[in-house]
Amino acid sequence: MAASCVVASELLQNTKQISMFFPKTSRFIRRISTSNLQCDKQHQLKTNSASQQLVGVVGLEIHAQINSNTKLFSGSPVRFSAPPNSLVSFLDASLPGTLPVLNRRCVEAAVMTGLALNCTINKKSLFDRKHYFYADLPAGYQITQQRRPIAVDGTLTYSFLSGKKRSQVIRKHVHVKQIQLEQDSGKSLHDDVRSQTLIDLNRAGVGLMELVMEPDMNCGEEAAAAVRELQLILQALGTCQGNMSEGQLRVDANVSVHRPGEPLGIRTEVKNLNSIRYLARAIDYEIQRQIGVVQRGETVQNETRAYDSKSGFMPEPNLPPLIVYEDDASLPSGIDPGQAVVVQEIKEGLPELPSVRRERLVQTYGLLPEHSFTLVNEDGLMEYFEEVMKGTRREPRKVIGWVTNELLGQLKQRDLSVSQSPISPAALAELLELQETGHISSSIAKQVYQEMWNSPGKTAAQTIQEQDLGLVSDVAQLHSICQKVVDSHPDEVCAIRSGNTKVLNKLMGLVQKETKGRADPVLVMDILKQKTS
């Protein structure tokens, strides 16, 4: 099919104005910032009595772009920001006489995702046509899986931090109704000045997984945590890159409110959310809006496009049923094993998933749960931490402070990713090892660390040598400095001899000031105790 790709010399034009809503593009924020107090307020907001409380109900439909070199049914390449209409085959443009050929990679990605989400994999699934008109859908229908999707009945387990200090781990589950393969549509670009719509079909036919999650969530924070966990799973599997700013993960939220024990309320749909932070905000806003409507005695209007199997669907006549096999033993004779999709092989190749990573970090390194969340939820941070641990004998709980506070703080301040850090894991490990072995103090370690940020490529040892930052360990010199401090502070010495040993810390600080933070703190403390006893 690659030979059938055509490059359009100009954008296809549709002079009839098409009204569509495009949310403002927002920068992808990895951390979920909605507070759990607001979440509790939203899903437990009460009216006059406990029996009358209104709670939010949230279900999600998520479109994940499959990480594949080519489209779902054609050989056209998949690439973000390519020139308009430069990645369009005859099939993508819906020219007569073209037939779809299923991309095996997309099938394997869907099966792998289904297994990771504890789904049942349908050994036989079907393709359907969903008929509707958009100018960027040249065939007039979308090939999807409505009647019998490739995976059904799964569970996504997600967690988030709660409590005043965000140290309590809350674990919840959401039921995954189904995962279906389908085509993406093209892109409409509206030119209001010329009253025309320009069509880019580069995205048309790109493979998607649509994941339908049941309404098991109650607020924006829960939905955001579920989407972030799914994003991490897809990235770990390699089935979707999950870059929301590039439209690789798009979320539609179905939101309603009701009183517990009563039927679910009328839902509305918030569409095309491409940021986890704004997903949480949009859902919480919609819950509060609906609560206000109900409390005023009004009726929430159904503003959702119906997902109706009786309307607009028909079997796809150009594609046979999709068959996957449980194991090699179930392969029929004459089937090339290299061309078949075998569930057992995919299951054996599943990588370590985010929830397993967090548990392993806690068990292996003795980290707090909140630290494991930070390491796993920040792209590349867990790998960075573990590489640092290979190069130093420092306790993991001391290393985690450097990674999550010093390193991550600097990265956030400069809007950099972990992969863009000028300090490699090996370089940080060297610095920590120098501190661990007593060559530098903790204050000097931070000074050297800052210098390493300012001078990328320079090692900790080079910086210490050039600036003469090593610990002063000459006993005679330290005795002289300590004696000078003791002689000039008789009141403090008297307090120490009266039993107030905390004052020793003040004298320690004065010695460090004299030595510019280079005195060996253990040795200095021993000398001060001797001179004030």
Coordinates of C-alpha atoms in Angstrom, one line a residue:
M1 CA 0.0 0.0 0.0
A2 CA 3.0 2.3 0.5
A3 CA 3.3 2.6 -3.3
S4 CA -0.3 3.9 -3.4
C5 CA 0.5 6.9 -1.2
V6 CA -0.2 10.2 -2.9
V7 CA 1.0 13.6 -2.0
A8 CA -1.7 16.2 -2.5
S9 CA -0.5 19.5 -4.0
E10 CA -2.9 21.5 -1.9
L11 CA -5.4 21.1 0.9
L12 CA -8.8 19.7 0.0
Q13 CA -11.3 22.4 0.4
N14 CA -14.9 22.4 1.6
T15 CA -16.4 25.9 1.1
K16 CA -19.4 25.1 3.3
Q17 CA -18.6 26.2 6.8
I18 CA -18.6 23.4 9.3
S19 CA -19.2 24.3 12.9
M20 CA -17.1 22.3 15.3
F21 CA -15.8 22.9 18.8
F22 CA -12.1 22.8 19.3
P23 CA -10.9 23.1 23.0
K24 CA -7.9 25.2 23.6
T25 CA -4.7 23.2 23.4
S26 CA -3.3 22.9 26.9
R27 CA 0.1 21.8 28.0
F28 CA 0.2 18.3 29.4
I29 CA 0.7 18.3 33.1
R30 CA 1.8 15.0 34.6
R31 CA 0.9 15.6 38.2
I32 CA -2.7 15.6 39.3
S33 CA -3.3 18.8 41.1
T34 CA -7.0 18.5 42.1
S35 CA -7.2 18.2 45.9
N36 CA -8.9 15.2 47.4
L37 CA -10.8 17.6 49.7
Q38 CA -12.5 19.1 46.7
C39 CA -13.1 15.6 45.4
D40 CA -14.8 14.6 48.7
K41 CA -16.8 17.8 48.5
Q42 CA -18.0 17.1 45.0
H43 CA -19.0 13.5 45.4
Q44 CA -20.4 13.9 48.9
L45 CA -22.1 17.3 48.7
K46 CA -25.2 17.1 50.8
T47 CA -28.5 18.9 50.8
N48 CA -30.8 18.9 53.8
S49 CA -30.2 15.3 55.0
A50 CA -27.8 12.4 54.5
S51 CA -30.4 10.6 52.4
Q52 CA -30.5 13.5 50.0
Q53 CA -26.8 13.8 49.2
L54 CA -25.9 14.1 45.6
V55 CA -22.8 12.4 44.2
G56 CA -21.1 12.6 40.9
V57 CA -20.9 9.7 38.5
V58 CA -18.2 9.6 35.9
G59 CA -17.6 7.2 33.0
L60 CA -14.9 7.6 30.4
E61 CA -14.4 6.8 26.7
I62 CA -10.7 7.0 25.8
H63 CA -9.2 7.0 22.3
A64 CA -5.6 5.8 22.3
Q65 CA -3.6 6.1 19.1
I66 CA -1.8 2.8 18.5
N67 CA 2.0 3.1 18.4
S68 CA 2.5 1.7 14.9
N69 CA 4.6 2.7 11.9
T70 CA 1.6 2.4 9.5
K71 CA -2.1 3.0 9.6
L72 CA -4.8 0.4 10.6
F73 CA -5.8 -0.7 7.1
S74 CA -3.2 0.9 4.8
G75 CA 0.6 1.1 4.4
S76 CA 0.6 4.9 4.8
P77 CA 3.2 6.0 7.4
V78 CA 2.1 7.5 10.7
R79 CA 3.9 10.7 11.6
F80 CA 3.0 13.8 13.6
S81 CA 3.3 17.3 12.0
A82 CA 4.0 16.0 8.5
P83 CA 3.0 18.4 5.6
P84 CA -0.8 18.3 5.0
N85 CA -2.1 15.4 2.9
S86 CA 1.4 13.9 2.5
L87 CA 0.6 10.6 4.2
V88 CA -2.5 9.6 2.4
S89 CA -3.0 6.4 0.4
F90 CA -5.7 5.7 -2.1
L91 CA -7.6 3.8 0.7
D92 CA -7.3 6.7 3.1
A93 CA -8.8 9.0 0.5
S94 CA -11.5 6.4 -0.1
L95 CA -10.9 6.1 -3.8
P96 CA -13.1 3.4 -5.6
G97 CA -11.6 -0.1 -5.9
T98 CA -9.4 0.1 -2.8
L99 CA -9.7 -2.6 0.0
P100 CA -8.5 -2.5 3.6
V101 CA -5.7 -4.8 4.8
L102 CA -5.5 -5.2 8.6
N103 CA -2.3 -4.1 10.3
R104 CA -1.1 -7.0 12.5
R105 CA 0.8 -4.7 14.8
C106 CA -2.4 -2.9 15.7
V107 CA -4.1 -6.2 16.6
E108 CA -1.2 -7.3 18.8
A109 CA -1.2 -3.9 20.5
A110 CA -4.9 -4.2 21.3
V111 CA -4.5 -7.8 22.6
M112 CA -1.5 -6.7 24.8
T113 CA -3.5 -3.8 26.2
G114 CA -6.4 -6.0 26.9
L115 CA -4.2 -8.5 28.8
A116 CA -2.6 -5.7 30.9
L117 CA -6.1 -4.6 31.9
N118 CA -7.3 -8.1 32.8
C119 CA -9.7 -8.3 29.9
T120 CA -11.1 -11.3 28.2
I121 CA -9.7 -11.5 24.7
N122 CA -12.3 -12.5 22.1
K123 CA -10.8 -15.1 19.9
K124 CA -13.2 -14.0 17.2
S125 CA -14.1 -10.3 16.8
L126 CA -15.9 -8.4 14.1
F127 CA -15.6 -5.1 12.2
D128 CA -18.5 -2.8 11.6
R129 CA -19.1 0.4 9.6
K130 CA -20.4 3.4 11.5
H131 CA -22.0 5.7 9.1
Y132 CA -21.9 9.5 9.7
F133 CA -20.9 12.5 7.7
Y134 CA -17.9 14.6 8.4
A135 CA -15.9 16.4 5.7
D136 CA -12.7 14.8 7.1
L137 CA -14.2 11.3 6.8
P138 CA -14.1 10.7 3.1
A139 CA -15.7 7.3 3.1
G140 CA -18.7 8.5 4.9
Y141 CA -18.2 5.8 7.5
Q142 CA -15.7 4.7 10.1
I143 CA -14.5 1.1 10.5
T144 CA -14.9 0.1 14.1
Q145 CA -15.9 -2.9 16.3
Q146 CA -19.3 -2.3 17.7
R147 CA -20.9 -5.7 17.9
R148 CA -18.0 -7.9 19.0
P149 CA -14.8 -6.0 20.1
I150 CA -11.4 -7.6 20.5
A151 CA -11.4 -7.3 24.3
V152 CA -14.1 -7.1 26.9
D153 CA -14.8 -7.2 30.7
G154 CA -11.5 -5.8 32.2
T155 CA -10.4 -3.9 35.3
L156 CA -8.1 -0.9 35.7
T157 CA -6.7 -0.6 39.2
Y158 CA -5.6 2.9 40.0
S159 CA -4.3 4.7 43.0
F160 CA -3.9 8.3 44.2
L161 CA -2.6 10.0 47.3
S162 CA -4.9 11.5 49.9
G163 CA -4.8 13.1 53.3
K164 CA -3.4 16.4 54.5
K165 CA 0.1 15.4 53.7
R166 CA -0.8 13.4 50.5
S167 CA 0.7 10.3 52.1
Q168 CA -2.4 8.1 52.3
V169 CA -2.7 5.7 49.3
I170 CA -6.3 5.3 48.0
R171 CA -6.7 2.3 45.7
K172 CA -9.8 2.0 43.5
H173 CA -11.0 0.0 40.5
V174 CA -12.9 0.9 37.3
H175 CA -14.5 -1.7 35.1
V176 CA -13.3 -1.6 31.5
K177 CA -16.4 -2.6 29.4
Q178 CA -14.5 -3.1 26.1
I179 CA -11.5 -2.3 23.9
Q180 CA -12.2 -1.9 20.2
L181 CA -10.1 -1.3 17.2
E182 CA -11.1 1.6 14.9
Q183 CA -9.9 4.2 12.4
D184 CA -9.2 7.8 13.2
S185 CA -10.7 10.5 11.1
G186 CA -8.8 13.3 9.3
K187 CA -8.5 16.9 10.5
S188 CA -10.6 19.9 9.6
L189 CA -8.9 23.3 9.7
H190 CA -11.4 26.2 9.7
D191 CA -10.5 29.4 8.0
D192 CA -13.1 31.9 9.3
V193 CA -11.6 34.8 7.2
R194 CA -12.3 33.0 3.9
S195 CA -15.3 31.1 5.2
Q196 CA -13.9 27.7 4.2
T197 CA -12.7 24.5 5.8
L198 CA -9.4 22.9 4.8
I199 CA -9.1 19.1 5.2
D200 CA -5.9 17.3 6.1
L201 CA -6.2 13.5 5.7
N202 CA -2.8 12.5 7.2
R203 CA -4.6 11.3 10.3
A204 CA -7.4 9.5 8.5
G205 CA -7.1 5.8 9.0
V206 CA -4.6 5.9 11.8
G207 CA -5.3 3.0 14.2
L208 CA -7.0 3.7 17.5
M209 CA -8.0 1.7 20.5
E210 CA -11.2 2.9 22.1
L211 CA -11.4 2.0 25.7
V212 CA -14.9 2.3 27.3
M213 CA -14.9 2.6 31.1
E214 CA -18.0 2.1 33.1
P215 CA -19.3 4.9 35.3
D216 CA -17.5 3.7 38.4
M217 CA -15.8 7.0 39.3
N218 CA -17.2 9.9 41.4
C219 CA -15.1 13.0 40.7
G220 CA -12.4 14.6 38.6
E221 CA -9.5 13.4 40.8
E222 CA -10.5 9.8 40.4
A223 CA -11.0 10.1 36.7
A224 CA -7.6 11.9 36.3
A225 CA -5.9 9.2 38.4
A226 CA -7.4 6.5 36.2
V227 CA -6.4 8.2 33.0
R228 CA -2.8 8.8 34.2
E229 CA -2.5 5.1 35.3
L230 CA -3.8 4.0 31.9
Q231 CA -1.3 6.3 30.2
L232 CA 1.5 4.8 32.2
I233 CA 0.4 1.3 31.3
L234 CA 0.2 2.1 27.6
Q235 CA 3.6 3.7 27.7
A236 CA 5.1 0.7 29.6
L237 CA 3.6 -1.7 27.0
G238 CA 4.6 0.5 24.1
T239 CA 1.2 0.2 22.6
C240 CA 0.6 4.0 22.7
Q241 CA 3.0 6.8 23.3
G242 CA 0.3 8.7 25.2
N243 CA 1.3 12.2 24.3
M244 CA -1.9 14.1 24.9
S245 CA -0.7 17.3 23.5
E246 CA -0.3 15.6 20.1
G247 CA -3.7 13.9 20.3
Q248 CA -2.4 10.4 21.0
L249 CA -4.7 10.1 24.0
R250 CA -8.1 11.8 23.9
V251 CA -10.7 11.5 26.6
D252 CA -14.5 11.9 26.5
A253 CA -16.1 12.1 30.0
N254 CA -19.7 11.1 30.6
V255 CA -20.9 12.9 33.8
S256 CA -24.1 12.8 35.8
V257 CA -25.2 13.2 39.4
H258 CA -27.7 11.2 41.5
R259 CA -28.6 10.2 45.0
P260 CA -27.2 6.9 46.2
G261 CA -29.7 4.1 45.8
E262 CA -31.5 5.9 43.0
P263 CA -31.1 5.4 39.2
L264 CA -28.3 7.3 37.5
G265 CA -29.1 10.8 36.5
I266 CA -29.2 12.3 33.0
R267 CA -25.6 12.5 31.7
T268 CA -23.8 15.1 29.7
E269 CA -20.6 14.4 27.7
V270 CA -17.4 16.5 27.9
K271 CA -15.5 15.8 24.8
N272 CA -11.9 15.9 23.5
L273 CA -10.1 16.5 26.7
N274 CA -6.3 16.5 26.0
S275 CA -4.8 17.3 29.4
I276 CA -5.1 15.3 32.7
R277 CA -5.3 18.4 34.8
Y278 CA -8.1 20.0 32.8
L279 CA -9.9 16.7 32.6
A280 CA -10.2 16.8 36.4
R281 CA -11.2 20.4 36.4
A282 CA -13.8 20.0 33.6
I283 CA -15.4 17.0 35.4
D284 CA -15.5 18.7 38.8
Y285 CA -17.0 21.8 37.2
E286 CA -19.7 19.8 35.4
I287 CA -20.6 17.9 38.6
Q288 CA -21.0 21.1 40.5
R289 CA -23.1 22.6 37.6
Q290 CA -25.4 19.6 37.6
I291 CA -25.8 19.6 41.4
G292 CA -26.8 23.2 41.2
V293 CA -29.4 22.4 38.4
V294 CA -30.9 19.6 40.5
Q295 CA -31.0 21.6 43.7
R296 CA -32.9 24.3 41.9
G297 CA -35.5 21.8 40.9
E298 CA -34.5 21.9 37.2
T299 CA -33.7 19.0 34.9
V300 CA -30.2 18.3 33.5
Q301 CA -30.3 18.3 29.7
N302 CA -28.9 15.3 27.8
E303 CA -26.1 16.9 25.8
T304 CA -24.5 13.6 24.8
R305 CA -24.3 12.1 21.3
A306 CA -26.0 8.7 21.7
Y307 CA -23.9 5.5 21.4
D308 CA -26.7 3.5 19.7
S309 CA -26.0 0.1 18.2
K310 CA -29.3 0.4 16.3
S311 CA -28.4 3.5 14.5
G312 CA -25.7 4.0 11.8
F313 CA -24.0 0.6 12.1
M314 CA -23.6 -2.3 9.6
P315 CA -21.2 -5.2 9.3
E316 CA -18.0 -4.3 7.4
P317 CA -18.2 -6.3 4.2
N318 CA -14.6 -6.0 3.1
L319 CA -13.0 -7.5 6.2
P320 CA -13.4 -11.1 7.4
P321 CA -13.8 -11.9 11.2
L322 CA -10.6 -11.2 13.1
I323 CA -9.3 -14.4 14.6
V324 CA -6.6 -14.6 17.3
Y325 CA -5.3 -17.8 18.8
E326 CA -4.8 -18.8 22.5
D327 CA -1.5 -20.6 22.0
D328 CA 0.6 -22.4 19.3
A329 CA -1.3 -25.7 19.9
S330 CA -4.6 -24.0 18.8
L331 CA -3.2 -22.9 15.4
P332 CA -4.9 -24.7 12.5
S333 CA -2.7 -26.6 10.1
G334 CA -1.6 -24.5 7.2
I335 CA -1.5 -21.3 9.2
D336 CA 1.9 -19.5 9.2
P337 CA 2.8 -19.0 12.9
G338 CA 4.7 -15.9 11.9
Q339 CA 1.5 -14.3 10.6
A340 CA -0.9 -15.4 13.4
V341 CA -1.6 -13.4 16.6
V342 CA -1.1 -15.7 19.6
V343 CA -2.3 -14.5 23.0
Q344 CA 0.0 -16.7 25.1
E345 CA 3.1 -15.3 23.4
I346 CA 1.9 -11.7 23.9
K347 CA 1.1 -12.5 27.6
E348 CA 4.6 -13.9 28.2
G349 CA 6.1 -10.7 26.8
L350 CA 4.2 -8.2 29.0
P351 CA 6.6 -5.8 30.7
E352 CA 6.5 -4.7 34.4
L353 CA 3.4 -2.6 34.8
P354 CA 3.2 0.6 36.9
S355 CA 1.4 -0.9 39.9
V356 CA 4.0 -3.7 40.1
R357 CA 6.8 -1.1 39.8
R358 CA 5.5 0.9 42.7
E359 CA 5.2 -2.2 44.9
R360 CA 8.7 -3.3 43.9
L361 CA 10.2 0.1 44.8
V362 CA 8.6 0.0 48.2
Q363 CA 9.7 -3.6 48.9
T364 CA 13.2 -3.4 47.4
Y365 CA 14.3 0.1 48.6
G366 CA 12.1 0.6 51.7
L367 CA 10.6 3.8 50.1
L368 CA 7.4 5.5 51.2
P369 CA 4.4 4.9 49.0
E370 CA 4.3 8.6 48.0
H371 CA 7.9 8.4 46.8
S372 CA 7.1 5.3 44.6
F373 CA 4.2 7.3 43.1
T374 CA 6.5 10.2 42.2
L375 CA 9.2 7.9 40.7
V376 CA 6.7 6.0 38.5
N377 CA 4.5 8.9 37.5
E378 CA 7.3 11.0 36.2
D379 CA 8.6 9.8 32.9
G380 CA 12.1 8.3 33.3
L381 CA 12.5 9.2 37.0
M382 CA 12.3 5.6 38.3
E383 CA 15.0 4.5 35.8
Y384 CA 17.1 7.5 36.9
F385 CA 16.8 6.6 40.6
E386 CA 17.7 3.0 40.1
E387 CA 20.7 3.9 38.0
V388 CA 21.9 6.2 40.8
M389 CA 21.4 3.4 43.3
K390 CA 23.8 1.2 41.3
G391 CA 26.6 3.7 41.8
T392 CA 26.4 4.7 45.4
R393 CA 26.2 3.1 48.9
R394 CA 24.0 5.8 50.3
E395 CA 20.7 4.7 51.8
P396 CA 17.8 4.7 49.3
R397 CA 15.8 7.1 51.5
K398 CA 18.6 9.6 51.3
V399 CA 19.0 9.2 47.6
I400 CA 15.3 9.6 47.0
G401 CA 15.5 13.1 48.6
W402 CA 18.1 14.1 46.1
V403 CA 16.1 12.7 43.1
T404 CA 12.7 14.0 44.0
N405 CA 13.7 17.3 45.6
E406 CA 16.9 18.5 44.1
L407 CA 16.8 16.9 40.6
L408 CA 13.0 17.1 40.0
G409 CA 12.8 20.5 41.5
Q410 CA 15.5 21.8 39.1
L411 CA 13.8 20.1 36.1
K412 CA 10.4 21.6 36.9
Q413 CA 11.9 25.0 37.4
R414 CA 13.5 24.8 33.9
D415 CA 10.6 23.0 32.3
L416 CA 12.8 20.0 31.4
S417 CA 12.2 16.3 31.2
V418 CA 14.3 13.7 33.1
S419 CA 15.9 12.7 29.8
Q420 CA 17.1 16.4 29.4
S421 CA 18.9 16.5 32.8
P422 CA 22.5 17.8 32.4
I423 CA 23.5 15.6 35.4
S424 CA 23.5 11.9 34.5
P425 CA 22.6 9.2 37.1
A426 CA 26.3 8.2 37.2
A427 CA 27.4 11.8 37.9
L428 CA 24.9 12.2 40.8
A429 CA 25.9 8.8 42.2
E430 CA 29.5 10.0 42.2
L431 CA 28.6 13.1 44.1
L432 CA 26.6 11.2 46.7
E433 CA 29.4 8.7 47.1
L434 CA 31.9 11.5 47.8
Q435 CA 29.5 12.7 50.6
E436 CA 28.9 9.2 51.9
T437 CA 32.7 8.5 52.2
G438 CA 33.3 11.8 54.1
H439 CA 35.1 13.7 51.4
I440 CA 32.5 16.6 51.4
S441 CA 29.8 17.8 53.8
S442 CA 26.1 17.9 53.0
S443 CA 26.1 21.6 52.4
I444 CA 29.1 21.4 50.1
A445 CA 27.4 18.5 48.2
K446 CA 24.5 20.8 47.4
Q447 CA 26.9 23.6 46.4
V448 CA 28.7 21.2 44.0
Y449 CA 25.4 19.9 42.7
Q450 CA 24.4 23.4 41.7
E451 CA 27.8 24.0 40.0
M452 CA 27.3 20.7 38.0
W453 CA 24.0 22.2 36.8
N454 CA 25.7 25.4 35.7
S455 CA 28.6 23.6 34.1
P456 CA 27.3 20.5 32.3
G457 CA 29.9 17.8 31.8
K458 CA 32.0 18.8 34.8
T459 CA 32.2 16.0 37.4
A460 CA 31.8 16.4 41.1
A461 CA 35.4 15.5 41.7
Q462 CA 36.6 18.1 39.3
T463 CA 34.5 20.8 40.9
I464 CA 35.7 19.9 44.4
Q465 CA 39.3 20.0 43.3
E466 CA 39.1 23.2 41.3
Q467 CA 37.3 25.1 44.1
D468 CA 39.1 23.4 47.0
L469 CA 35.8 22.2 48.6
G470 CA 37.1 19.0 50.3
L471 CA 36.5 18.5 54.0
V472 CA 39.1 20.0 56.4
S473 CA 40.2 17.0 58.3
D474 CA 43.5 18.3 59.8
V475 CA 42.9 17.7 63.5
A476 CA 45.3 20.4 64.7
Q477 CA 43.7 23.0 62.4
L478 CA 40.2 22.0 63.6
H479 CA 41.3 22.1 67.3
S480 CA 42.5 25.6 66.8
I481 CA 39.3 26.8 65.1
C482 CA 37.1 25.1 67.7
Q483 CA 39.1 26.6 70.6
K484 CA 38.7 30.1 69.1
V485 CA 34.9 29.6 68.9
V486 CA 34.7 28.3 72.4
D487 CA 36.8 31.1 73.9
S488 CA 34.6 33.8 72.2
H489 CA 31.3 32.3 73.4
P490 CA 31.5 31.8 77.2
D491 CA 27.8 32.0 77.7
E492 CA 27.1 29.2 75.3
V493 CA 29.8 27.1 76.9
C494 CA 28.3 27.7 80.4
A495 CA 24.9 26.6 79.1
I496 CA 26.3 23.4 77.6
R497 CA 28.1 22.6 80.9
S498 CA 24.7 23.2 82.7
G499 CA 23.2 20.4 80.6
N500 CA 21.8 22.3 77.5
T501 CA 23.6 20.2 74.9
K502 CA 21.5 21.6 72.1
V503 CA 23.7 24.7 72.2
L504 CA 26.5 22.6 70.7
N505 CA 24.7 22.9 67.4
K506 CA 25.2 26.7 67.5
L507 CA 28.9 26.3 68.1
M508 CA 29.0 23.7 65.3
G509 CA 27.4 26.3 62.9
L510 CA 30.0 28.8 63.9
V511 CA 32.9 26.4 63.2
Q512 CA 31.3 25.6 59.8
K513 CA 31.1 29.3 59.1
E514 CA 34.8 29.7 59.8
T515 CA 35.6 26.8 57.4
K516 CA 33.0 27.7 54.8
G517 CA 31.1 24.5 55.4
R518 CA 34.2 22.3 54.8
A519 CA 34.8 21.0 58.4
D520 CA 34.2 17.3 59.1
P521 CA 31.0 17.6 61.2
V522 CA 31.7 14.3 63.1
L523 CA 35.2 15.3 64.0
V524 CA 34.1 18.9 64.9
M525 CA 31.4 17.6 67.3
D526 CA 33.9 15.4 69.1
I527 CA 36.3 18.3 69.6
L528 CA 33.6 20.6 70.8
K529 CA 32.3 18.1 73.3
Q530 CA 35.8 17.7 74.6
K531 CA 36.4 21.5 75.0
T532 CA 33.0 22.2 76.6
S533 CA 32.9 19.2 79.0

